[in-house]
Tab-separated table of C-alpha atoms and ligand atoms in Angstrom:
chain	number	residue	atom	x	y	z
A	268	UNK	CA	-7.148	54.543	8.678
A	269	UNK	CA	-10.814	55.592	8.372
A	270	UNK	CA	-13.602	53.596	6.173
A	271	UNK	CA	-15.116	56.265	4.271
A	272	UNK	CA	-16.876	53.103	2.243
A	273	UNK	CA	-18.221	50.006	2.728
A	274	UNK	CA	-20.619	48.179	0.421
A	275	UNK	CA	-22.075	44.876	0.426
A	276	UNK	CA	-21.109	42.922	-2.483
A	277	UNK	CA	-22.313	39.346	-2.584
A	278	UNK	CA	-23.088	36.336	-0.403
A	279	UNK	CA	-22.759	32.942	-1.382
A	280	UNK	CA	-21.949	29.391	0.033
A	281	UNK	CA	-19.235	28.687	-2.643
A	282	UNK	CA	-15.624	29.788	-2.593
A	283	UNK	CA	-15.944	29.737	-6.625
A	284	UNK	CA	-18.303	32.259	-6.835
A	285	UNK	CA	-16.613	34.845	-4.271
A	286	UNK	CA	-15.604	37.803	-6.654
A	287	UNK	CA	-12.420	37.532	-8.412
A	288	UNK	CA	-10.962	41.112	-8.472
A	289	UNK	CA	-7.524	40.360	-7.068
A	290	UNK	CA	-7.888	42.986	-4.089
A	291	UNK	CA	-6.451	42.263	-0.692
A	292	UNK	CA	-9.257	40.427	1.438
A	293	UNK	CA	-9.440	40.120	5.535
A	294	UNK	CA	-11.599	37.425	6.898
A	295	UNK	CA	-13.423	37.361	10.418
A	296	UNK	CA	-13.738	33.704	11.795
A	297	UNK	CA	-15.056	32.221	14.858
A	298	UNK	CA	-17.673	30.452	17.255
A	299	UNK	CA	-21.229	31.740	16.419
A	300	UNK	CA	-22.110	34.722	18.644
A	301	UNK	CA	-18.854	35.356	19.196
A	302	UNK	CA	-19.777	38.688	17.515
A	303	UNK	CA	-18.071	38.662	13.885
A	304	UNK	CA	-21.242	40.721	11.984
A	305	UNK	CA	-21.007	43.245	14.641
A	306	UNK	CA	-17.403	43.585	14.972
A	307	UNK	CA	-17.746	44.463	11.114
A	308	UNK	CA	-20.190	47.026	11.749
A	309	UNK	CA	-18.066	48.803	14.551
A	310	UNK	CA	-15.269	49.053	12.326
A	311	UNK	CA	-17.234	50.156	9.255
A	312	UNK	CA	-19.385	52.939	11.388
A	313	UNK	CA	-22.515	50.997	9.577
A	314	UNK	CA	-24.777	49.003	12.365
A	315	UNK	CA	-26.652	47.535	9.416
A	316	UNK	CA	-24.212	46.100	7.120
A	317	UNK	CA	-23.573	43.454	8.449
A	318	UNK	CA	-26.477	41.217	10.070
A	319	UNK	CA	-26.347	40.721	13.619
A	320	UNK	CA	-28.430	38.556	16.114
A	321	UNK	CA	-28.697	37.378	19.869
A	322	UNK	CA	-29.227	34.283	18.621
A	323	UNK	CA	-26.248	32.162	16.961
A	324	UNK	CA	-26.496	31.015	13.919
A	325	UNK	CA	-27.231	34.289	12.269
A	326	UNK	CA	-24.399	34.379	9.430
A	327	UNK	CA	-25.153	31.770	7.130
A	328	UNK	CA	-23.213	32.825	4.192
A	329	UNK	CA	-19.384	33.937	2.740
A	330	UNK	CA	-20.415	37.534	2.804
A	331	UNK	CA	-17.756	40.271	1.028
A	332	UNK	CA	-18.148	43.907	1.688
A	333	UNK	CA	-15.986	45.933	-0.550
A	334	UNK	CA	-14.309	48.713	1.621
A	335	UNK	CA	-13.140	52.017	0.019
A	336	UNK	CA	-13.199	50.337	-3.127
A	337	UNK	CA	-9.879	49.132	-2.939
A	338	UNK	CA	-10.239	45.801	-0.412
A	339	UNK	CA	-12.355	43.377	0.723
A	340	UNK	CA	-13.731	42.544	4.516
A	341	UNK	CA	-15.737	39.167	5.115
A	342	UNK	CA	-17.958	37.727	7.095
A	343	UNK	CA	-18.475	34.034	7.485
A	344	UNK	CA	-20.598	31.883	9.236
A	345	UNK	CA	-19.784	30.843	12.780
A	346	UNK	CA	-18.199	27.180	12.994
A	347	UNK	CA	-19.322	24.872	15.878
A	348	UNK	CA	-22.976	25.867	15.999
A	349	UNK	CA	-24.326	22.889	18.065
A	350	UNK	CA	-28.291	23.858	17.366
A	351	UNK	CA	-28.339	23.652	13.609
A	352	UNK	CA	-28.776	20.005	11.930
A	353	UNK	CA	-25.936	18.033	12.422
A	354	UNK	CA	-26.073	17.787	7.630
A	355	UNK	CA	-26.326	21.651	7.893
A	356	UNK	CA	-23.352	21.650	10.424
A	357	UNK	CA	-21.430	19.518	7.708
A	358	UNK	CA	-21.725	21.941	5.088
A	359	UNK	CA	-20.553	24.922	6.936
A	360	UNK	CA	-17.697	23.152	7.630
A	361	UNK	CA	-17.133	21.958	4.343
A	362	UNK	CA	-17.156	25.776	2.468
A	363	UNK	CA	-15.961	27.147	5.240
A	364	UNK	CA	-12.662	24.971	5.160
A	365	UNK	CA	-12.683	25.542	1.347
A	366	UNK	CA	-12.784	29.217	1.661
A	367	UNK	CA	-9.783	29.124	3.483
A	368	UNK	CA	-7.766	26.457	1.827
A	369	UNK	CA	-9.028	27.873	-2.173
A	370	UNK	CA	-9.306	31.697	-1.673
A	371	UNK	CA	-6.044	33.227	-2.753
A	372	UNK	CA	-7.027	36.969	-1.952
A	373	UNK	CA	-6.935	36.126	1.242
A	374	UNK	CA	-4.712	37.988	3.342
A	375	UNK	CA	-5.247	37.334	6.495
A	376	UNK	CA	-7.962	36.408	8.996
A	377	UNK	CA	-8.761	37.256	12.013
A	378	UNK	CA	-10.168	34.471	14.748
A	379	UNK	CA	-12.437	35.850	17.234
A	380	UNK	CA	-12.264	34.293	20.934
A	381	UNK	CA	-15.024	35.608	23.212
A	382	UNK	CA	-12.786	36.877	26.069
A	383	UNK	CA	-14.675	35.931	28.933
A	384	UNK	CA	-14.121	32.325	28.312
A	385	UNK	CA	-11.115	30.028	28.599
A	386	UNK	CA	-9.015	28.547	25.944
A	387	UNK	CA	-12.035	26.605	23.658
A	388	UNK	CA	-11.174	22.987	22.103
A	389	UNK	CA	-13.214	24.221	18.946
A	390	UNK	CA	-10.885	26.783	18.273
A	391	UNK	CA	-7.950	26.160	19.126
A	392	UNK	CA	-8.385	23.531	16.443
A	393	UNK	CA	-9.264	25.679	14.013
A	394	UNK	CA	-6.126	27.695	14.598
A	395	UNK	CA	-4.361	24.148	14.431
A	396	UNK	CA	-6.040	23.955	10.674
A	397	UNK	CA	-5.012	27.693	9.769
A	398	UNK	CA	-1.355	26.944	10.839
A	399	UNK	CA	-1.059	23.666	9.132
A	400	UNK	CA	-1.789	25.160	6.058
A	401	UNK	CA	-0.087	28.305	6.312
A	402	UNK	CA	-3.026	30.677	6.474
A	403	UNK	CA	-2.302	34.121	8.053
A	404	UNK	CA	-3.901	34.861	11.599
A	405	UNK	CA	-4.318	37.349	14.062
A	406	UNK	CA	-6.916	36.628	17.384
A	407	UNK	CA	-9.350	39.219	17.862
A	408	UNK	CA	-10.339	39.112	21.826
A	409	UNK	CA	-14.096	39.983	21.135
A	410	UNK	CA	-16.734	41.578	24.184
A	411	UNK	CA	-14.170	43.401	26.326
A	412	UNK	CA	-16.811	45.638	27.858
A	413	UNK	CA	-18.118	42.723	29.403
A	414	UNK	CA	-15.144	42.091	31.870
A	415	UNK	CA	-12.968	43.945	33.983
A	416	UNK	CA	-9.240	44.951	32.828
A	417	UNK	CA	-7.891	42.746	35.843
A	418	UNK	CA	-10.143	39.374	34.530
A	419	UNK	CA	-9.319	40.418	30.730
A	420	UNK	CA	-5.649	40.483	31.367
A	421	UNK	CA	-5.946	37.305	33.226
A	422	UNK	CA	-7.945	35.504	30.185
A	423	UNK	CA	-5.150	36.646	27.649
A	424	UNK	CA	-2.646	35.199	29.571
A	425	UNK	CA	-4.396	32.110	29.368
A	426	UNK	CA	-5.319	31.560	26.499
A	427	UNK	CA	-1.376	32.703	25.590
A	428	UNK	CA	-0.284	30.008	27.860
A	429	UNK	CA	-2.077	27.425	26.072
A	430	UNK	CA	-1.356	28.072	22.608
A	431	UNK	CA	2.060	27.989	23.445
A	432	UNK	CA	2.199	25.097	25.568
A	433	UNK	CA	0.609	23.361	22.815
A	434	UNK	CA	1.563	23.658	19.883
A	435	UNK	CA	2.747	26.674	18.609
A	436	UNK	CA	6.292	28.782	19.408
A	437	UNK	CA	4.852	32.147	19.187
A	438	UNK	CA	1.262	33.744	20.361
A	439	UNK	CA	-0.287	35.158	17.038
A	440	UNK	CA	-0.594	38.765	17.100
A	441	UNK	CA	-3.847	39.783	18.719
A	442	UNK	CA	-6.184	42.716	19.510
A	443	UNK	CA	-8.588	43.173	21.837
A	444	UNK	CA	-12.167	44.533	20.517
A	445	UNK	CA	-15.526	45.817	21.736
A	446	UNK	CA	-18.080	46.640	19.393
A	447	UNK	CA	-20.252	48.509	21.769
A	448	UNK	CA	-17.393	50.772	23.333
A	449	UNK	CA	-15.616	50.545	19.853
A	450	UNK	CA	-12.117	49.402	21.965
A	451	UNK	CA	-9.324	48.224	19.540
A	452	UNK	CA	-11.167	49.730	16.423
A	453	UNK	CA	-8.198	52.107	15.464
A	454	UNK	CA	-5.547	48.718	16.140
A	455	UNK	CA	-7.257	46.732	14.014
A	456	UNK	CA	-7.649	49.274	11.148
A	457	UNK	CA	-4.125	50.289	11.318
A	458	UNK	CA	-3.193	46.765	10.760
A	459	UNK	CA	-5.092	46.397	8.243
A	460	UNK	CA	-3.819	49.635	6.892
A	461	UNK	CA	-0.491	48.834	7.267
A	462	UNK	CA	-0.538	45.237	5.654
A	463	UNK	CA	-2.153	46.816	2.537
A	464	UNK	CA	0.284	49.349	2.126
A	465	UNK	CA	3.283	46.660	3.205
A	466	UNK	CA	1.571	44.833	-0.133
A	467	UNK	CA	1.374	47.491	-2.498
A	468	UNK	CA	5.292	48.213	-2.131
A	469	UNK	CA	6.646	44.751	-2.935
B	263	LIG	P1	-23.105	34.365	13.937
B	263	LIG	O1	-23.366	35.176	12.710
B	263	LIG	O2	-24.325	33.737	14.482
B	263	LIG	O3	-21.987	33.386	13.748
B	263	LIG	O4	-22.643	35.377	15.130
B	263	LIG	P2	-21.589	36.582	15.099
B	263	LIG	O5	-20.261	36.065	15.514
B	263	LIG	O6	-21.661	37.325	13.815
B	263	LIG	O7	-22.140	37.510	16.305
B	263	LIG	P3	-22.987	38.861	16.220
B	263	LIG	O8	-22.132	39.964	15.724
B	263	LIG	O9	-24.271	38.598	15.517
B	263	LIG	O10	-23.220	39.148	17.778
B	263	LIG	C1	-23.825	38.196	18.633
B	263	LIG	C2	-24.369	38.882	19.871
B	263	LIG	O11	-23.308	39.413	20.651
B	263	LIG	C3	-25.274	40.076	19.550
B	263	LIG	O12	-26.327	40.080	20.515
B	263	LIG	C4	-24.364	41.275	19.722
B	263	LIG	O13	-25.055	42.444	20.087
B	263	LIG	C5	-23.469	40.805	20.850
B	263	LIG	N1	-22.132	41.443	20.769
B	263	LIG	C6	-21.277	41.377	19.734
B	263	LIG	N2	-20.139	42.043	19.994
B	263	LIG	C7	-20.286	42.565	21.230
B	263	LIG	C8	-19.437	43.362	22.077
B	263	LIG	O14	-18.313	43.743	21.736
B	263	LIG	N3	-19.932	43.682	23.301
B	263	LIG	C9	-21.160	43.275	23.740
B	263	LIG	N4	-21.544	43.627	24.969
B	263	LIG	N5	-21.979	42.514	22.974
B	263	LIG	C10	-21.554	42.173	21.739
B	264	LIG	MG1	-22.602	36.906	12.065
């Protein structure tokens, strides 16, 4: 699938507000910096729809961008941000958790795991929420121009190895993503693709 058209639409901090066309909607969660903004960017060809920053924290807001008109990509705030007040921290957490339990466009979402780093307490967690309440996930492995095939591979395995020796009976479907070399940017759309398509026939 190509994006011929992506367009911001709104940003807010409140699920309430989010627009309320009943279009399918795909969600990008995940640790701040873990790069959700420019993951968006990569697969919408745009480098400035989506703000980006070296600095975590940048994301702030529920943002939708309304992709050839017909469905909606979004961009949240990263959870666990240790450097912002721990009141501010409280509210993220708060309309983030609301956005996922309330929003009934939502499709699915994708979790980004930076995949130089092992298996995170923070979110594997979250992935504990999203399962309890039956909320659609695939893991995005995020920066894989930063490691070498051999250490990615390895990473994967890990992190497989603890989801399932956890908790859960099955590894979530996953892709692997770099926004600089564009890697996994056809996977992810054709999922997308194909889920849309999968929902306008039944
Ligand atoms: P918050 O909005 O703060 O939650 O962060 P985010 O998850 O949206 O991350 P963002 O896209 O802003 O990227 C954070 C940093 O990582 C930026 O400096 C990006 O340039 C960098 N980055 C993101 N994706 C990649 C990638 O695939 N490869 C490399 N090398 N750097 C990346
Ligand atoms: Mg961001």
């Amino acid at each position: 699938m190509q994006i011929k058209k992506a367009v911001f639409e709104i940003s807010n901090s409140d699920v309430s507000k989010c627009p309320k066309e009943r279009i399918p909607e795909y969600a990008f969660i995940g640790r701040s910096n873990v790069g959700k903004s420019s993951l968006i960017n990569m697969l919408t060809n745009n480098r400035k729809l989506a703000k980006t920053s070296g600095t975590p924290g940048k994301t702030q807001l529920i943002n939708h961008f309304k992709i050839n008109d017909n469905w909606f990509l979004v961009d949240l705030p990263g959870y666990g941000y240790a450097r912002v007040s721990k009141k501010i921290k409280r509210t993220f957490q708060s309309f983030i958790k609301n956005y996922f339990l309330q929003r009934e466009q939502l499709i699915c979402s994708f979790v980004l795991i930076d995949s130089r780093h092992e298996p995170q307490r923070i979110d594997v967690d979250f992935m504990q929420f999203l399962g309890e309440n039956q909320i659609p996930f695939c893991i995005i492995f995020t920066k894989s121009d930063k490691l070498t095939p051999t250490v990615l591979k390895r990473n994967i395995a890990a992190y497989k190895e603890k989801l399932l020796t956890d908790s859960w009976d099955i590894f979530p479907e996953y892709f692997v993503t770099s926004s600089t070399s564009k890697d996994g940017k056809e996977s992810v759309l054709d999922f997308i693709h194909k889920v849309n398509e999968d929902l306008k026939n039944n």
